[in-house]
Coordinates of C-alpha atoms in Angstrom, one line a residue:
M1 CA 155.6 130.6 95.7
A2 CA 155.3 127.1 95.8
R3 CA 152.4 126.9 98.1
T4 CA 150.4 129.4 96.1
K5 CA 151.2 127.4 92.9
H6 CA 150.1 124.2 94.1
F7 CA 147.2 125.4 96.5
A8 CA 145.7 128.1 94.7
G9 CA 142.2 126.5 94.5
I10 CA 142.2 126.3 98.3
D11 CA 143.2 129.9 98.7
Y12 CA 140.6 131.4 96.3
F13 CA 137.9 129.2 97.9
R14 CA 138.9 130.8 101.4
F15 CA 137.4 134.1 100.1
A16 CA 134.3 132.5 98.8
A17 CA 133.7 130.8 101.8
A18 CA 133.8 133.9 103.8
F19 CA 131.3 135.2 101.6
L20 CA 129.1 132.2 102.4
V21 CA 129.5 133.2 106.2
I22 CA 128.0 136.6 105.4
A23 CA 125.1 135.0 103.8
I24 CA 124.5 133.1 106.8
H25 CA 124.5 136.2 108.8
T26 CA 122.3 138.2 106.3
S27 CA 119.9 135.8 104.7
P28 CA 120.3 137.3 101.4
F29 CA 117.3 135.5 99.6
G30 CA 114.8 135.6 102.7
T31 CA 112.9 138.7 101.3
W32 CA 111.9 136.7 98.3
D33 CA 111.4 133.1 99.3
E34 CA 112.0 131.4 102.9
T35 CA 112.6 128.1 101.4
I36 CA 115.1 129.1 98.7
D37 CA 116.9 131.3 101.0
Y38 CA 117.2 128.4 103.6
L39 CA 118.4 125.8 101.1
T40 CA 121.0 128.2 99.7
T41 CA 122.0 129.8 102.9
Y42 CA 121.5 127.2 105.7
C43 CA 122.5 124.4 103.9
L44 CA 124.9 125.3 100.9
G45 CA 126.4 128.0 103.5
R46 CA 127.2 125.6 105.8
I47 CA 130.1 124.3 103.8
A48 CA 132.3 127.4 104.6
V49 CA 133.5 126.6 108.4
P50 CA 134.0 123.0 107.7
F51 CA 136.4 124.2 104.8
F52 CA 138.2 126.3 107.0
F53 CA 138.5 123.3 109.6
M54 CA 139.9 121.2 106.5
T55 CA 142.5 123.6 105.9
T56 CA 143.9 123.8 109.1
G57 CA 144.1 119.9 109.2
F58 CA 145.7 119.9 105.6
F59 CA 148.3 122.4 106.3
V60 CA 148.8 122.4 110.1
L61 CA 148.0 119.1 111.7
A62 CA 149.1 117.1 108.9
P63 CA 152.9 118.0 109.0
Y64 CA 152.8 117.2 112.8
Y65 CA 151.4 113.7 112.1
L66 CA 154.0 113.2 109.1
S67 CA 156.9 114.1 111.4
D68 CA 155.9 111.7 114.0
F69 CA 155.1 114.3 116.3
R70 CA 158.3 116.1 116.0
K71 CA 157.6 119.2 113.9
K72 CA 155.7 121.1 116.5
R73 CA 156.4 124.5 115.2
A74 CA 153.6 125.2 112.7
L75 CA 151.0 123.6 115.2
H76 CA 152.1 125.7 117.9
R77 CA 152.3 128.8 115.9
F78 CA 148.7 128.2 114.8
L79 CA 147.5 127.7 118.3
L80 CA 149.2 130.9 119.6
K81 CA 148.2 133.0 116.8
N82 CA 144.8 132.0 116.9
T83 CA 144.5 132.2 120.5
T84 CA 145.8 135.7 120.3
L85 CA 143.6 136.7 117.4
Y86 CA 140.5 135.3 119.4
L87 CA 141.3 137.3 122.5
A88 CA 142.1 140.4 120.2
V89 CA 138.8 140.3 118.5
T90 CA 137.1 139.7 121.6
L91 CA 138.3 143.1 122.9
F92 CA 137.2 144.6 119.4
Y93 CA 133.7 143.4 119.8
L94 CA 133.6 144.1 123.5
P95 CA 131.5 147.5 122.8
L96 CA 129.1 145.6 120.8
I97 CA 128.8 142.8 123.4
L98 CA 128.0 145.6 126.1
Y99 CA 125.4 147.4 123.7
S100 CA 123.7 143.9 122.8
G101 CA 123.4 143.1 126.3
Q102 CA 125.4 140.0 126.0
L103 CA 128.1 140.2 128.6
P104 CA 128.1 137.2 130.6
T105 CA 126.6 137.7 134.1
S106 CA 128.3 134.5 135.8
V107 CA 131.5 133.1 135.7
P108 CA 130.2 129.7 134.2
A109 CA 128.6 131.9 131.4
F110 CA 131.8 133.5 130.8
L111 CA 133.6 130.3 130.4
K112 CA 130.8 128.9 128.2
D113 CA 131.0 131.6 125.7
L114 CA 134.9 131.9 126.0
F115 CA 135.4 128.1 125.4
F116 CA 132.3 126.8 123.5
D117 CA 129.8 129.5 122.0
G118 CA 132.4 132.4 121.3
T119 CA 132.7 135.7 122.8
F120 CA 130.5 137.2 119.9
Y121 CA 128.2 135.1 117.7
H122 CA 130.5 134.3 115.0
L123 CA 133.7 133.7 117.1
W124 CA 132.6 130.3 118.1
Y125 CA 135.0 129.3 115.0
F126 CA 138.2 129.9 117.2
P127 CA 137.4 128.1 120.2
A128 CA 136.2 125.2 117.8
A129 CA 139.4 125.2 115.7
L130 CA 141.8 125.4 119.0
T131 CA 139.8 122.6 120.8
G132 CA 139.4 120.4 117.6
C133 CA 143.4 120.8 117.3
L134 CA 144.4 120.0 120.7
L135 CA 141.8 116.9 120.8
L136 CA 143.4 115.6 117.6
M137 CA 146.9 116.3 118.8
L138 CA 146.4 114.3 121.8
L139 CA 144.7 111.5 120.3
G140 CA 147.1 111.4 117.5
H141 CA 149.8 110.0 120.1
I142 CA 147.6 107.0 120.7
S143 CA 146.7 106.4 116.9
L144 CA 145.2 107.9 113.8
T145 CA 142.4 105.1 114.4
A146 CA 141.8 106.5 117.9
A147 CA 141.6 110.2 116.5
A148 CA 139.1 108.9 113.5
V149 CA 136.8 107.0 116.0
Y150 CA 136.6 109.7 118.3
S151 CA 135.8 112.0 115.4
V152 CA 133.2 110.2 113.6
L153 CA 131.5 109.2 116.8
A154 CA 131.6 112.8 118.1
Y155 CA 130.2 114.0 115.0
A156 CA 127.4 111.3 115.0
A157 CA 126.4 112.7 118.5
G158 CA 126.8 116.0 117.5
L159 CA 124.2 115.4 114.6
L160 CA 121.6 114.2 117.0
G161 CA 122.1 117.5 119.1
D162 CA 121.8 119.7 116.0
S163 CA 119.8 119.1 112.5
Y164 CA 118.6 115.6 114.1
Y165 CA 117.5 116.7 117.3
G166 CA 113.9 116.0 116.8
L167 CA 114.7 112.4 116.5
I168 CA 115.7 112.0 120.2
K169 CA 113.8 114.7 121.9
G170 CA 111.8 113.4 124.5
A171 CA 113.5 110.1 124.8
P172 CA 114.2 109.9 128.5
L173 CA 118.2 108.8 128.6
L174 CA 119.0 110.8 125.5
S175 CA 117.2 113.8 126.3
S176 CA 119.1 113.9 129.7
F177 CA 122.4 113.3 127.8
Y178 CA 121.8 116.4 125.7
D179 CA 120.4 118.4 128.6
G180 CA 123.8 117.9 129.9
I181 CA 125.6 118.8 127.0
F182 CA 123.4 121.9 126.8
G183 CA 124.3 123.0 130.1
F184 CA 127.8 123.7 129.1
T185 CA 127.5 124.7 125.7
S186 CA 124.3 126.1 123.4
Y187 CA 125.0 124.0 120.5
T188 CA 126.9 120.8 119.5
R189 CA 128.6 122.8 116.9
N190 CA 131.9 123.4 118.6
G191 CA 135.3 121.8 119.1
L192 CA 134.1 118.5 120.7
F193 CA 131.6 117.5 118.4
F194 CA 132.0 119.4 115.0
A195 CA 135.2 120.5 114.3
P196 CA 137.5 117.4 114.8
V197 CA 136.0 115.2 112.0
F198 CA 136.7 118.0 109.4
I199 CA 140.4 118.9 110.8
L200 CA 141.0 115.2 110.8
L201 CA 139.6 114.7 107.2
G202 CA 142.1 117.3 105.8
A203 CA 144.9 115.9 107.6
L204 CA 144.3 112.4 106.5
I205 CA 144.1 113.8 102.8
A206 CA 147.4 115.2 103.2
V207 CA 148.9 112.1 105.4
Y208 CA 147.8 109.7 103.0
R209 CA 148.2 111.7 99.9
I210 CA 144.7 110.8 98.8
R211 CA 143.7 112.0 95.4
I212 CA 140.8 111.0 93.1
S213 CA 140.2 111.9 89.3
K214 CA 138.6 115.3 88.3
K215 CA 135.6 113.5 86.9
A216 CA 135.3 111.7 89.9
C217 CA 135.4 114.9 92.0
E218 CA 132.8 116.5 89.8
W219 CA 130.0 113.6 90.0
G220 CA 130.9 113.1 93.7
L221 CA 130.4 116.9 94.3
I222 CA 127.0 116.8 92.3
V223 CA 125.5 113.9 94.1
S224 CA 126.6 114.7 97.5
L225 CA 125.8 118.4 97.1
A226 CA 122.1 117.1 95.9
G227 CA 122.0 114.9 99.1
L228 CA 123.0 118.1 101.3
L229 CA 120.0 119.9 99.8
L230 CA 117.4 117.0 100.3
E231 CA 118.7 116.3 103.7
G232 CA 118.8 119.9 104.9
Y233 CA 115.0 120.4 103.1
F234 CA 113.7 117.3 105.1
T235 CA 115.3 118.0 108.5
Y236 CA 113.9 121.6 108.1
S237 CA 110.3 120.4 107.1
L238 CA 110.0 117.7 109.6
D239 CA 111.0 120.2 112.2
L240 CA 113.8 117.8 113.4
Q241 CA 116.3 120.6 114.1
K242 CA 117.8 122.5 116.9
H243 CA 120.3 124.3 115.0
N244 CA 121.3 123.6 111.3
S245 CA 125.1 123.6 111.4
M246 CA 125.6 119.9 111.1
Y247 CA 124.7 117.5 108.4
L248 CA 125.6 114.0 107.4
F249 CA 126.1 114.9 103.7
L250 CA 128.7 117.8 104.7
L251 CA 131.4 114.8 104.9
P252 CA 131.2 114.1 101.3
V253 CA 130.6 117.2 100.0
L254 CA 133.5 118.9 101.6
F255 CA 135.7 115.6 100.5
F256 CA 134.9 115.9 97.0
L257 CA 135.1 120.0 97.2
F258 CA 138.6 119.7 98.7
Q259 CA 139.8 117.2 96.0
F260 CA 138.5 119.2 93.5
L261 CA 140.2 122.4 94.7
L262 CA 143.5 120.8 95.3
G263 CA 143.3 120.2 91.4
V264 CA 143.2 123.9 90.8
Q265 CA 146.7 125.1 89.9
G266 CA 147.7 128.7 89.5
H267 CA 149.1 131.6 91.5
A268 CA 146.7 132.8 94.4
P269 CA 147.9 136.4 95.8
G270 CA 149.4 136.0 99.5
W271 CA 146.8 138.8 100.4
I272 CA 144.0 136.2 99.9
R273 CA 144.4 134.0 103.0
E274 CA 144.5 136.9 105.6
G275 CA 141.9 138.6 103.6
S276 CA 139.3 135.8 104.0
M277 CA 140.1 135.8 107.9
L278 CA 139.8 139.6 108.0
L279 CA 136.5 139.2 106.1
Y280 CA 135.1 136.5 108.4
V281 CA 136.0 138.4 111.6
I282 CA 135.0 142.3 110.7
H283 CA 131.6 141.6 109.0
P284 CA 129.5 141.7 111.8
A285 CA 130.7 145.0 112.8
V286 CA 129.9 146.2 109.1
I287 CA 126.3 144.8 109.5
V288 CA 126.0 146.9 112.6
L289 CA 127.3 149.8 111.0
W290 CA 125.2 149.5 107.9
R291 CA 121.9 149.2 110.0
M292 CA 123.1 152.5 112.0
I293 CA 123.6 154.0 108.4
A294 CA 120.0 152.6 107.1
K295 CA 118.4 153.9 110.4
A296 CA 119.9 157.5 110.1
A297 CA 118.8 157.7 106.8
G298 CA 115.4 156.6 107.5
Q299 CA 115.7 153.8 104.8
T300 CA 115.8 150.7 107.0
K301 CA 113.0 149.0 105.1
L302 CA 115.0 149.5 101.7
L303 CA 118.4 149.1 103.0
V304 CA 118.1 146.3 105.8
E305 CA 114.6 144.6 105.3
N306 CA 115.6 144.0 101.8
T307 CA 118.1 141.5 102.7
F308 CA 119.6 141.0 99.3
I309 CA 120.6 144.6 99.4
L310 CA 121.9 144.2 103.1
Y311 CA 124.1 141.3 101.9
V312 CA 125.6 143.1 98.9
A313 CA 126.3 146.0 100.9
V314 CA 127.7 144.4 103.8
C315 CA 130.1 142.4 101.4
T316 CA 131.1 145.4 99.5
L317 CA 131.7 147.4 102.9
S318 CA 133.6 144.5 104.4
V319 CA 135.8 144.0 101.1
T320 CA 136.6 147.4 101.3
A321 CA 137.5 147.4 104.7
V322 CA 140.0 144.6 104.2
Y323 CA 141.5 146.2 101.2
L324 CA 142.2 149.5 103.5
I325 CA 143.4 147.2 106.6
Q326 CA 145.8 145.2 104.2
S327 CA 146.7 148.7 102.4
L328 CA 147.7 150.3 105.7
K329 CA 149.6 147.3 106.8
G330 CA 151.4 146.9 103.8
G331 CA 152.4 150.7 103.9
M332 CA 153.3 150.3 107.5
I333 CA 155.6 147.4 106.6
R334 CA 157.3 149.1 103.9
W335 CA 157.8 152.4 105.8
N336 CA 159.1 150.4 108.9
K337 CA 161.7 148.7 106.2
K338 CA 162.8 151.7 104.7
D339 CA 163.1 153.4 108.3
G340 CA 165.4 150.5 109.3
H341 CA 167.6 150.7 106.3
G342 CA 167.9 154.4 106.8
S343 CA 169.2 153.9 110.5
N344 CA 171.7 151.2 109.6

């Protein structure tokens, strides 16, 4: 109860972040204007996954640091739970992986997908979160300074392999360096370059109890969001991007956003946290299902090519599926408790 009272803002935004991820995979405004869609989806939408990383740092890694590395239970539980979930969801998506012809054809390709790119296109989050946590757990034993130095340098290197790739493309030494990186991972958006800085940022906010005023949060968020949109627009317009997950202004945006959300008090229902993860996990399957429905109805142009309708439909069906899954799970738990009581 105390957790939901003090961190309701964080929990509510988890659901909003999941909707941002769905937008990234459906481009809701693409039917009307490519630039507006890019700025809203591939700039503002990129807030979502770093936010999830920050919650991991705040709730999972910070207690480990604060206990002088003695309280390992929560961290171990996080690693085990997310590894198990990753493998389970991989099995769930295996038919789609086979259908789409994305099954790795060699051991190196399989390892690349498993540890870096994700076994399905949205599942890269799991190896990134796991790798980032393990790295920061080990670096933390040296010092938080070592963890911070690595995280910042790794993110800077990741930027040059992502939104700023055009700055180094063609430079002999740097091109060779990044060619080597792209030999074992398709993007720098992974647990080595991307995740650590946000996981650590969340952890440091908790460790040092960093809090700033509401007004500073609001102005900081406004200015940094403007910076993010400008950064995204110019790197896109100048054709610098290899990918568009990593921006410099994501760091201040996430810092001020997280600070703002920490100030939102109230009670968030317990299903929000699990529901947001379910929403993240299942929505690509819902996209495929909706495409099949549209094709069967002969309405692909209206229901799929109109990406706003696609987005609304996928969100609606995904939330419905999450509700049904959680209702079924809740019913099974109640039934098991009742059955257990009756047998005693």
